[in-house]
Amino acid sequence: MKPRGDVSRRNFLKSSAAATAGAALFGVPAVNVLGANEKLELGLIGTGGRCQHLMKALAKMPTVRMAALCDIFEPHLAAARKLADPKAITTKHYPELLERKDIDAVLIASPDHWHVPMTVDACAAGKDVYVEKPLTHNLEEGQAVIDAQNKHGKIVQVGMQQRSMPQFQKANELLRAGRLGTVHKVHLTWNRNAERFRLQKLNIDPKSVDWKAFCGNARAQPYDEYRFRNWRWFWDFGGGILTDLMVHYIDVVHWFLDLDHPLQATAVGNHVQSKGVWETPDTVQCLLTYANDLQVYFEGTFCNARNGAMLEFMGTEATLYLDRGRYELHPERKAGKYEEWVLGSGKRGQDFYDKPDGELV
């Protein structure tokens, strides 16, 4: 139950160690590779809101057993116990989970700054890995993951749910069929208006948090309950709007256009409402320039929800509008009218990523 080989989505879903888990997370039918009496023994590291969302899908898969849980926050472990196998073991120290020989693969949904260390350690422990985005915060971390995967021959997959949504798949087909002509500009937007900027009292019992373990490879600092619950907006733990939201849609751009990396990147940010509370900006603009004169522009804010979350691929023949609910193709010769549209499922993962107050550890 421990496959080797090419790290591709197809191989991940077909691999006997991770097929059913991958199917559950991506909402596609499971490949029948496990025997009638076999189960994938899955360990889950970081059992907060995102993990619990995935656990509800995994609970419907008969060939997956959520056998081990790890989190440094007791309330998260308590909530996850209700969704996992009744006999699942629990720990606050992820190396203890990785040491277990009965665990085939792990799902990592920890805060971002732990993604790379946990993925590298999981590969070294002989486990295949599904890890939430963003995988890394810099190029050096990315190389460390590649080296670990190559050295130990394990599968590493990063979660990006847009790739399984039908409207994204159909839109990709239209673009690849040449319906847009030459794509020269892509506009990405992810806007919200959320009341997250107040330093409200959260009443978290410090004894329920292993703060030293939470900080991990980040700099040592006094316990702060606001940072603990809102870690995405502090540089030691997260990357703000760019690594939390832009990462979703820049992945779509690279997928649709077979891109590797930009030649140039420029970004500016501002604190409109979060000054003195967040470290990362609450309003961001980013311009990426690629080969063949392609420009990709991202704008995101937490201070105005206009336009929500969407992408526009602009080509010489048409513009393709896309979001988590639908796509629209607007031919250039028929300005103001869309040729076709489709409603997508939209809800897979959307309740977590789009709900203004839904960001959890």
PDB file of C-alpha atoms in Angstrom, residues 131-239:
ATOM      1  CA  VAL A 131      -0.858  18.898   2.249  1.00  0.00           C
ATOM      2  CA  GLU A 132      -3.009  22.003   2.167  1.00  0.00           C
ATOM      3  CA  LYS A 133      -1.937  25.103   0.272  1.00  0.00           C
ATOM      4  CA  PRO A 134       0.320  27.010   0.347  1.00  0.00           C
ATOM      5  CA  LEU A 135       3.031  24.377   0.344  1.00  0.00           C
ATOM      6  CA  THR A 136       5.900  26.823   0.861  1.00  0.00           C
ATOM      7  CA  HIS A 137       6.624  30.492   1.496  1.00  0.00           C
ATOM      8  CA  ASN A 138       9.920  30.663  -0.409  1.00  0.00           C
ATOM      9  CA  LEU A 139      11.968  28.870  -3.068  1.00  0.00           C
ATOM     10  CA  GLU A 140      14.358  27.268  -0.598  1.00  0.00           C
ATOM     11  CA  GLU A 141      11.486  25.524   1.194  1.00  0.00           C
ATOM     12  CA  GLY A 142      10.164  24.284  -2.137  1.00  0.00           C
ATOM     13  CA  GLN A 143      13.499  22.700  -2.981  1.00  0.00           C
ATOM     14  CA  ALA A 144      13.592  21.016   0.429  1.00  0.00           C
ATOM     15  CA  VAL A 145      10.254  19.326  -0.304  1.00  0.00           C
ATOM     16  CA  ILE A 146      11.375  18.242  -3.781  1.00  0.00           C
ATOM     17  CA  ASP A 147      14.579  16.795  -2.351  1.00  0.00           C
ATOM     18  CA  ALA A 148      12.664  14.874   0.335  1.00  0.00           C
ATOM     19  CA  GLN A 149      10.157  13.500  -2.166  1.00  0.00           C
ATOM     20  CA  ASN A 150      12.892  12.401  -4.553  1.00  0.00           C
ATOM     21  CA  LYS A 151      15.032  10.881  -1.796  1.00  0.00           C
ATOM     22  CA  HIS A 152      12.269   8.830  -0.215  1.00  0.00           C
ATOM     23  CA  GLY A 153      10.107   8.164  -3.293  1.00  0.00           C
ATOM     24  CA  LYS A 154       6.888   9.281  -1.653  1.00  0.00           C
ATOM     25  CA  ILE A 155       3.862  11.003  -3.156  1.00  0.00           C
ATOM     26  CA  VAL A 156       3.283  14.647  -2.251  1.00  0.00           C
ATOM     27  CA  GLN A 157       0.137  16.430  -3.400  1.00  0.00           C
ATOM     28  CA  VAL A 158      -0.975  19.983  -2.643  1.00  0.00           C
ATOM     29  CA  GLY A 159      -4.683  20.710  -2.266  1.00  0.00           C
ATOM     30  CA  MET A 160      -6.227  22.969  -4.935  1.00  0.00           C
ATOM     31  CA  GLN A 161      -9.935  22.217  -5.231  1.00  0.00           C
ATOM     32  CA  GLN A 162     -10.564  24.333  -8.341  1.00  0.00           C
ATOM     33  CA  ARG A 163      -8.948  21.613 -10.448  1.00  0.00           C
ATOM     34  CA  SER A 164     -11.839  19.245  -9.764  1.00  0.00           C
ATOM     35  CA  MET A 165     -14.687  21.741 -10.253  1.00  0.00           C
ATOM     36  CA  PRO A 166     -16.588  21.109 -13.526  1.00  0.00           C
ATOM     37  CA  GLN A 167     -16.785  24.748 -14.591  1.00  0.00           C
ATOM     38  CA  PHE A 168     -13.006  25.112 -14.293  1.00  0.00           C
ATOM     39  CA  GLN A 169     -12.421  21.924 -16.276  1.00  0.00           C
ATOM     40  CA  LYS A 170     -14.826  22.989 -19.051  1.00  0.00           C
ATOM     41  CA  ALA A 171     -13.376  26.504 -19.182  1.00  0.00           C
ATOM     42  CA  ASN A 172      -9.910  24.999 -19.511  1.00  0.00           C
ATOM     43  CA  GLU A 173     -11.109  22.954 -22.483  1.00  0.00           C
ATOM     44  CA  LEU A 174     -12.486  26.076 -24.197  1.00  0.00           C
ATOM     45  CA  LEU A 175      -9.248  27.970 -23.716  1.00  0.00           C
ATOM     46  CA  ARG A 176      -7.142  25.069 -24.991  1.00  0.00           C
ATOM     47  CA  ALA A 177      -9.438  24.745 -28.006  1.00  0.00           C
ATOM     48  CA  GLY A 178      -8.356  28.230 -29.054  1.00  0.00           C
ATOM     49  CA  ARG A 179     -11.674  29.973 -28.416  1.00  0.00           C
ATOM     50  CA  LEU A 180      -9.957  32.964 -26.802  1.00  0.00           C
ATOM     51  CA  GLY A 181      -7.256  33.433 -29.410  1.00  0.00           C
ATOM     52  CA  THR A 182      -3.982  34.608 -27.911  1.00  0.00           C
ATOM     53  CA  VAL A 183      -4.312  35.245 -24.180  1.00  0.00           C
ATOM     54  CA  HIS A 184      -2.317  38.353 -23.304  1.00  0.00           C
ATOM     55  CA  LYS A 185      -3.791  39.432 -19.965  1.00  0.00           C
ATOM     56  CA  VAL A 186      -5.376  37.738 -16.945  1.00  0.00           C
ATOM     57  CA  HIS A 187      -7.175  39.656 -14.199  1.00  0.00           C
ATOM     58  CA  LEU A 188      -7.629  38.006 -10.790  1.00  0.00           C
ATOM     59  CA  THR A 189      -9.748  39.420  -7.982  1.00  0.00           C
ATOM     60  CA  TRP A 190     -10.456  38.189  -4.466  1.00  0.00           C
ATOM     61  CA  ASN A 191     -12.305  40.764  -2.381  1.00  0.00           C
ATOM     62  CA  ARG A 192     -14.053  40.505   0.969  1.00  0.00           C
ATOM     63  CA  ASN A 193     -15.324  42.845   3.638  1.00  0.00           C
ATOM     64  CA  ALA A 194     -14.776  41.188   6.982  1.00  0.00           C
ATOM     65  CA  GLU A 195     -14.698  42.397  10.555  1.00  0.00           C
ATOM     66  CA  ARG A 196     -11.429  40.777  11.536  1.00  0.00           C
ATOM     67  CA  PHE A 197      -9.435  43.811  12.458  1.00  0.00           C
ATOM     68  CA  ARG A 198     -10.490  44.278  16.067  1.00  0.00           C
ATOM     69  CA  LEU A 199      -8.268  42.905  18.832  1.00  0.00           C
ATOM     70  CA  GLN A 200     -11.229  41.198  20.432  1.00  0.00           C
ATOM     71  CA  LYS A 201     -10.938  39.037  23.537  1.00  0.00           C
ATOM     72  CA  LEU A 202     -11.224  35.392  22.473  1.00  0.00           C
ATOM     73  CA  ASN A 203     -11.177  33.790  25.928  1.00  0.00           C
ATOM     74  CA  ILE A 204      -8.918  30.898  24.943  1.00  0.00           C
ATOM     75  CA  ASP A 205      -7.509  28.981  27.887  1.00  0.00           C
ATOM     76  CA  PRO A 206      -3.709  29.194  27.440  1.00  0.00           C
ATOM     77  CA  LYS A 207      -3.403  25.778  29.079  1.00  0.00           C
ATOM     78  CA  SER A 208      -5.259  24.257  26.110  1.00  0.00           C
ATOM     79  CA  VAL A 209      -2.566  25.494  23.674  1.00  0.00           C
ATOM     80  CA  ASP A 210       0.970  24.159  23.294  1.00  0.00           C
ATOM     81  CA  TRP A 211       2.252  27.572  22.227  1.00  0.00           C
ATOM     82  CA  LYS A 212       5.892  26.508  21.841  1.00  0.00           C
ATOM     83  CA  ALA A 213       4.868  23.695  19.516  1.00  0.00           C
ATOM     84  CA  PHE A 214       2.582  26.056  17.592  1.00  0.00           C
ATOM     85  CA  CYS A 215       5.440  28.508  16.945  1.00  0.00           C
ATOM     86  CA  GLY A 216       7.758  25.703  15.850  1.00  0.00           C
ATOM     87  CA  ASN A 217      10.435  27.084  13.522  1.00  0.00           C
ATOM     88  CA  ALA A 218       9.073  30.630  13.848  1.00  0.00           C
ATOM     89  CA  ARG A 219      10.784  33.067  16.199  1.00  0.00           C
ATOM     90  CA  ALA A 220      10.113  32.660  19.904  1.00  0.00           C
ATOM     91  CA  GLN A 221       7.431  35.071  21.157  1.00  0.00           C
ATOM     92  CA  PRO A 222       4.992  35.454  24.045  1.00  0.00           C
ATOM     93  CA  TYR A 223       1.648  33.681  23.818  1.00  0.00           C
ATOM     94  CA  ASP A 224      -0.912  35.791  21.942  1.00  0.00           C
ATOM     95  CA  GLU A 225      -4.422  34.409  21.509  1.00  0.00           C
ATOM     96  CA  TYR A 226      -5.231  36.769  18.635  1.00  0.00           C
ATOM     97  CA  ARG A 227      -2.195  35.613  16.677  1.00  0.00           C
ATOM     98  CA  PHE A 228      -3.037  32.028  17.502  1.00  0.00           C
ATOM     99  CA  ARG A 229      -6.516  32.322  15.976  1.00  0.00           C
ATOM    100  CA  ASN A 230      -5.562  34.743  13.185  1.00  0.00           C
ATOM    101  CA  TRP A 231      -2.119  33.435  12.240  1.00  0.00           C
ATOM    102  CA  ARG A 232      -2.623  33.989   8.500  1.00  0.00           C
ATOM    103  CA  TRP A 233      -2.103  37.727   8.951  1.00  0.00           C
ATOM    104  CA  PHE A 234       1.280  37.561  10.715  1.00  0.00           C
ATOM    105  CA  TRP A 235       4.548  37.018   8.844  1.00  0.00           C
ATOM    106  CA  ASP A 236       5.937  34.411  11.245  1.00  0.00           C
ATOM    107  CA  PHE A 237       3.074  32.058  10.423  1.00  0.00           C
ATOM    108  CA  GLY A 238       1.369  33.093   7.160  1.00  0.00           C
ATOM    109  CA  GLY A 239       1.608  35.316   4.094  1.00  0.00           C
TER     110      GLY A 239
END
